[in-house]
Coordinates of C-alpha atoms in Angstrom, one line a residue:
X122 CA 0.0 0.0 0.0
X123 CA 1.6 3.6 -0.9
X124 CA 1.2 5.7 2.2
X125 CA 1.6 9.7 1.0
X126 CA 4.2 11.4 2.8
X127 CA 3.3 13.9 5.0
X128 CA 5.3 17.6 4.8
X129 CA 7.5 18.0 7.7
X130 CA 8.5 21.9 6.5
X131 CA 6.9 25.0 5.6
X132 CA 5.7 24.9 1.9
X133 CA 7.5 25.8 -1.0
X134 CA 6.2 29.0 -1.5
X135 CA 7.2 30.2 1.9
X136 CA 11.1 28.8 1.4
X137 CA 11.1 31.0 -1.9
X138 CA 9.9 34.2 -0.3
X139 CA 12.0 33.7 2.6
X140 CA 15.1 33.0 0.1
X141 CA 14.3 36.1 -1.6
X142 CA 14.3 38.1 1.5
X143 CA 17.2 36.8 2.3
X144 CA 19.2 37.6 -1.0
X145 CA 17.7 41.3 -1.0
X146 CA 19.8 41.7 3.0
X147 CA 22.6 40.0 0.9
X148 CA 22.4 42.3 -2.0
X149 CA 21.8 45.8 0.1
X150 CA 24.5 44.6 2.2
X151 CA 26.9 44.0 -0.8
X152 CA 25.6 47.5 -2.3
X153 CA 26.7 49.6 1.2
X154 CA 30.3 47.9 1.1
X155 CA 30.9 48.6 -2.5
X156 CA 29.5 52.3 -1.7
X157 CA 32.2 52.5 1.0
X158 CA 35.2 50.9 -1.2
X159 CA 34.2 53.4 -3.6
X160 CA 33.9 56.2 -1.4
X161 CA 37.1 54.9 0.5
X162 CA 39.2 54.7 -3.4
X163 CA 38.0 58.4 -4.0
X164 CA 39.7 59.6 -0.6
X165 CA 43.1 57.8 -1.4
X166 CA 42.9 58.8 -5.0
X167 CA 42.7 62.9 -3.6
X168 CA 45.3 62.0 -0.9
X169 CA 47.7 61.0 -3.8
X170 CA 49.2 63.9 -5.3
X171 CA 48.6 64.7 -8.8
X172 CA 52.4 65.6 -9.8
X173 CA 55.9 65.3 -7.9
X174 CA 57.8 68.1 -7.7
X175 CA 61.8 68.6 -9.1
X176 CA 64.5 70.3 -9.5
X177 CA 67.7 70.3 -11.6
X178 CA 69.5 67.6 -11.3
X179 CA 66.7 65.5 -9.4
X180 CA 64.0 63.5 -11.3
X181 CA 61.4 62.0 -9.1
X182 CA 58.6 58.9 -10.2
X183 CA 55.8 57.5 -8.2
X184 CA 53.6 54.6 -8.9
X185 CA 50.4 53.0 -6.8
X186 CA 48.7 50.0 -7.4
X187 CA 45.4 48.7 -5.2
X188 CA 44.9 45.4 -3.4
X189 CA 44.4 42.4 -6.1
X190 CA 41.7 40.8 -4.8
X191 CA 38.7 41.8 -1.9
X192 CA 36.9 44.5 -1.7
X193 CA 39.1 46.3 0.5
X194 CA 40.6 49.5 -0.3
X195 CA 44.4 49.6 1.3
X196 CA 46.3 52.3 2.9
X197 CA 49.5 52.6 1.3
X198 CA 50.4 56.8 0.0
X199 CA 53.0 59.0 -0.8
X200 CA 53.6 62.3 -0.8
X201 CA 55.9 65.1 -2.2
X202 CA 56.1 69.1 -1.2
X203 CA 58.0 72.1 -1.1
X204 CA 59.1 72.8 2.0
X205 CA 59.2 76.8 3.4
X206 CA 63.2 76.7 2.9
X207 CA 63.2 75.9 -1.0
X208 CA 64.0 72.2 -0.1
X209 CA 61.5 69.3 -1.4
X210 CA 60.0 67.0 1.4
X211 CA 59.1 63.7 0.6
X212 CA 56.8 60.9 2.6
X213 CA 55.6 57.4 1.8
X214 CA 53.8 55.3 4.2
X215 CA 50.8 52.6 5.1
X216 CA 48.0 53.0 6.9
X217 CA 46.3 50.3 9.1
X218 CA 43.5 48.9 8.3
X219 CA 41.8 48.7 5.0
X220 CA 38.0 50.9 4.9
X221 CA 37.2 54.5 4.7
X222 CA 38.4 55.3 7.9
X223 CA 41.9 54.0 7.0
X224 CA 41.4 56.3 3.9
X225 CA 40.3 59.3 6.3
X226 CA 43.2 58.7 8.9
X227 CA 45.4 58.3 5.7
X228 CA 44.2 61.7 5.3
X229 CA 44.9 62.9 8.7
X230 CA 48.4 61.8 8.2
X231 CA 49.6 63.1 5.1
X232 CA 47.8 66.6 6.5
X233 CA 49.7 66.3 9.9
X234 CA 52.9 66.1 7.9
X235 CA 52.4 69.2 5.7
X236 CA 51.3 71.1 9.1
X237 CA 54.1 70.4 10.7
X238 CA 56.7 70.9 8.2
X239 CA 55.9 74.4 8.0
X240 CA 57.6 74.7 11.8
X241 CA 60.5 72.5 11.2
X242 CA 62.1 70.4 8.3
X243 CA 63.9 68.0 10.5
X244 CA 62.7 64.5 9.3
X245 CA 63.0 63.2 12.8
X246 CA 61.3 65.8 14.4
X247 CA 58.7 66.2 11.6
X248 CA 57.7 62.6 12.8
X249 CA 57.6 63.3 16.4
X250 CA 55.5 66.1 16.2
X251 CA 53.0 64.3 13.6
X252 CA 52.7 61.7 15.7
X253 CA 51.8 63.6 18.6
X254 CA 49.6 65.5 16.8
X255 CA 47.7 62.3 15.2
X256 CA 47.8 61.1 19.0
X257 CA 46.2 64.1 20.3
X258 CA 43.0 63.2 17.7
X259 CA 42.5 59.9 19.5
X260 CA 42.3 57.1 17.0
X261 CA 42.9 53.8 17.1
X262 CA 44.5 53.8 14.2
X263 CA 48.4 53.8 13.5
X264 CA 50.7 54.5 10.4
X265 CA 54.2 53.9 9.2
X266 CA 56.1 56.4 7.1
X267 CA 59.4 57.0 6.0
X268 CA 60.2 61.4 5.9
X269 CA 62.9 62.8 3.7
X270 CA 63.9 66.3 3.2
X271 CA 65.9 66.9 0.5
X272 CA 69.0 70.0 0.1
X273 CA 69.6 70.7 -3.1
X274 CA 72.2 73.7 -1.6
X275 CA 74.1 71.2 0.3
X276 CA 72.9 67.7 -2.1
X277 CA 71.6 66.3 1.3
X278 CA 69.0 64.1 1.6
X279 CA 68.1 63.4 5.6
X280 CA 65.9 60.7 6.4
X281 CA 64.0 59.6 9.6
X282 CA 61.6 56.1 9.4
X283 CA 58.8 55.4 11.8
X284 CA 58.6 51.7 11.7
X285 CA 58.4 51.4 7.8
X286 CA 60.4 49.7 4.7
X287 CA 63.8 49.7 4.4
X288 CA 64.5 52.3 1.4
X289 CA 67.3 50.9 -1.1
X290 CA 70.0 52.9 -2.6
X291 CA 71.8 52.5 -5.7
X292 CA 74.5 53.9 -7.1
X293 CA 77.8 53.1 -8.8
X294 CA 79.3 52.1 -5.8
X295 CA 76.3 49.1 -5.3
X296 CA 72.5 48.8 -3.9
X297 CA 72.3 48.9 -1.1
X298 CA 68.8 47.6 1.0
X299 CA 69.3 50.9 3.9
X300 CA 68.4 49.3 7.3
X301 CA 68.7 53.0 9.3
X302 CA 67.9 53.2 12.6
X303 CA 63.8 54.4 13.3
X304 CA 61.2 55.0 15.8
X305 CA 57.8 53.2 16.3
X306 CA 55.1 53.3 13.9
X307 CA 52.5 56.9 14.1
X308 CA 50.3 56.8 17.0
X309 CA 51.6 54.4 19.3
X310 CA 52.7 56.0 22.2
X311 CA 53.5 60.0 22.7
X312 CA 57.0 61.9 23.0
X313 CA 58.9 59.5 20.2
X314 CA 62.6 59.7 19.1
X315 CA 63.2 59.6 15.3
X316 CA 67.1 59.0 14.5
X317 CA 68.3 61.0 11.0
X318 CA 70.1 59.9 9.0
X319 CA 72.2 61.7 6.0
X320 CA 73.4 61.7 2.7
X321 CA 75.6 63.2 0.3
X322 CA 73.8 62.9 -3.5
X323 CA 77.4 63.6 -4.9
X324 CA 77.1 61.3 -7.8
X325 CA 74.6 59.6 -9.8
X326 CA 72.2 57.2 -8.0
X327 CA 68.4 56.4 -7.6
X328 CA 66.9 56.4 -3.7
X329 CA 63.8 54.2 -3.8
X330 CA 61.0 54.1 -1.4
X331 CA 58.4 51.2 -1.3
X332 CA 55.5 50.0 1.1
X333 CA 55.5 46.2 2.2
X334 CA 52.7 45.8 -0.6
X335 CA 55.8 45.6 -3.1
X336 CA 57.7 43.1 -1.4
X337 CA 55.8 40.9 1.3
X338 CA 53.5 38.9 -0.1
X339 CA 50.8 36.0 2.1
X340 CA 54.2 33.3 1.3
X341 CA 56.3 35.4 -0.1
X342 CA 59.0 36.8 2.7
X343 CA 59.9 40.4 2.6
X344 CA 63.6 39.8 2.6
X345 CA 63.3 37.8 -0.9
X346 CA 61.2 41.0 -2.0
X347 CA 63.9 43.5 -1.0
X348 CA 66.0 41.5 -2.7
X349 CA 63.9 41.9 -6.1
X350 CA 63.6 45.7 -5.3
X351 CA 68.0 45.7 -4.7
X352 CA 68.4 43.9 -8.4
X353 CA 65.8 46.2 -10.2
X354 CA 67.4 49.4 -8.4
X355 CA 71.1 48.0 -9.2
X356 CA 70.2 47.7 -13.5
X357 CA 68.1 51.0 -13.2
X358 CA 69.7 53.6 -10.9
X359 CA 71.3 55.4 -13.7
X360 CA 67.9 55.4 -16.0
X361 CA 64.3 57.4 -16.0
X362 CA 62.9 57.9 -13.1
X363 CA 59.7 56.9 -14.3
X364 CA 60.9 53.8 -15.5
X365 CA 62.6 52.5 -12.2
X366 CA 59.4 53.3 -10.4
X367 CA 57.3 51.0 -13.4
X368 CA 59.9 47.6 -12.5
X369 CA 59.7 48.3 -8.9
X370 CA 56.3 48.3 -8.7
X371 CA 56.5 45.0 -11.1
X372 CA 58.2 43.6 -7.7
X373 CA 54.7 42.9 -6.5
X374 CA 53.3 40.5 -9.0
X375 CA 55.9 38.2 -7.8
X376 CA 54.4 38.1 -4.0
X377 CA 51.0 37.8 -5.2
X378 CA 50.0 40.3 -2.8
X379 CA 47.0 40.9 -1.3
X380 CA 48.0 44.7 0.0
X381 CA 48.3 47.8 -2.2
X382 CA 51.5 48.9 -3.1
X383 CA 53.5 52.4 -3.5
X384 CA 56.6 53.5 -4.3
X385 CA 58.2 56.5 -4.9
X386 CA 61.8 57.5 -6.7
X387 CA 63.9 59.6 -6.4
X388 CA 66.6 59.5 -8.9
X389 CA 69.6 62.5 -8.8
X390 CA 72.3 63.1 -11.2
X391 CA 75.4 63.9 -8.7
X392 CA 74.2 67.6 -8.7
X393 CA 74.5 70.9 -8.9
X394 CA 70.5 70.9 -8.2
X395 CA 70.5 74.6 -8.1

């Protein structure tokens, strides 16, 4: 005898308009974070500036590229300014996080450095008193950055780090991956030290800055990425600016990355820069 089975759920028609409720929360949901990516790509595109400064005898090159996959936006910048004393000022660093506040803090940052320049050019204690500064505006947030001033009087380029990247230096003389004393990252603690350091640019030579999105990748170790960055620097430091910055930035394919990346070149002729 066929017995007929007995339902033991709601009906179909209930499952489907409780499945299309529940892709409507997924789709909204998916809408607000692509509204925030997009609004978060927007800030870091206006927090990148639009052209690098020079002078004689000093060509400089920038290149950015965003996280590969997610839909994350990173926090990775740079920046480039003349400073009130007819020297240039240069910054590259990486936010933490990866969302519209990261953007926004990314923009607190980059606005703390500019405000403080204008009282002293001292890489070191440009830092210190950014990082007070972003401190005194109580987020939870933190950054690295590298500051460089640049002399073109004196062809001095001073250099203070706050827990970011080793820069790599090429010239005739070799590449070398620069592991100069620094501080602790932006908006950790108050009162920090930033140690300078200082260079002669008496000959010809490229100083590259990077973020770890160009050479740390999820398996990829950051020393074997500085190591790409030293070999592209080494063949390049006597070339285009512009084109240094392009097979740096190729660095990061190699790491399949997950991060943005940024870096920023700074290649000088041996001077005068005057």
């Amino acid at each position: 005898m066929n017995r007929r089975r007995t339902p033991t759920g709601p009906p179909s028609e209930e499952l489907l308009h409780l499945l299309g409720q529940l892709t409507g929360r997924v789709m909204e949901r998916i809408k607000l974070q692509q509204a925030r990516v997009a609004l978060a790509v927007e800030l870091q595109r206006h927090m990148l500036p639009p052209e690098l400064p020079g002078l004689p005898g000093l060509q400089t090159a920038a290149r950015y590229v965003p996280a590969q996959t997610g839909l994350d936006i990173g926090g990775d910048w740079y920046d480039a300014f003349m400073l009130p004393d007819g020297s240039l000022g240069f910054a590259i660093g990486d936010v933490q996080g990866h969302d519209v506040e990261a953007a926004a803090f990314m923009g607190q940052v980059r606005t703390g450095l500019h405000a403080v320049a204008g009282a002293t050019t001292d890489p070191g204690d440009v830092l210190s008193r950014a990082n007070n500064l972003l401190l005194s505006m109580s987020s939870d947030l933190l950054a690295t950055c590298t500051f460089l001033r640049f002399d073109p009087v004196l062809g001095e380029l001073t250099d203070a780090r706050a827990g970011h990247v080793p820069a790599v230096w090429g010239t005739a003389d070799g590449t070398e991956v620069l592991q100069d004393p620094g501080g602790l990252p932006l908006g950790v603690f108050p009162d920090q030290h930033y140690p300078v350091t200082r260079r002669r640019l008496s000959q010809v030579g490229a100083f590259v800055l990077i973020t770890d999105g160009v050479v740390e990748g999820p398996t990829y170790p950051i020393e074997n990425g500085l190591a790409q960055v030293a070999a592209r620097v080494r063949a390049g430091y006597d070339g285009d600016a512009d084109d240094l910055a392009a097979e740096v930035i190729s660095v990061a394919d190699l790491t399949g990355h997950s991060d943005d990346a940024a870096v920023l070149v700074l290649r000088h002729d041996g001077g005068p820069y005057t």
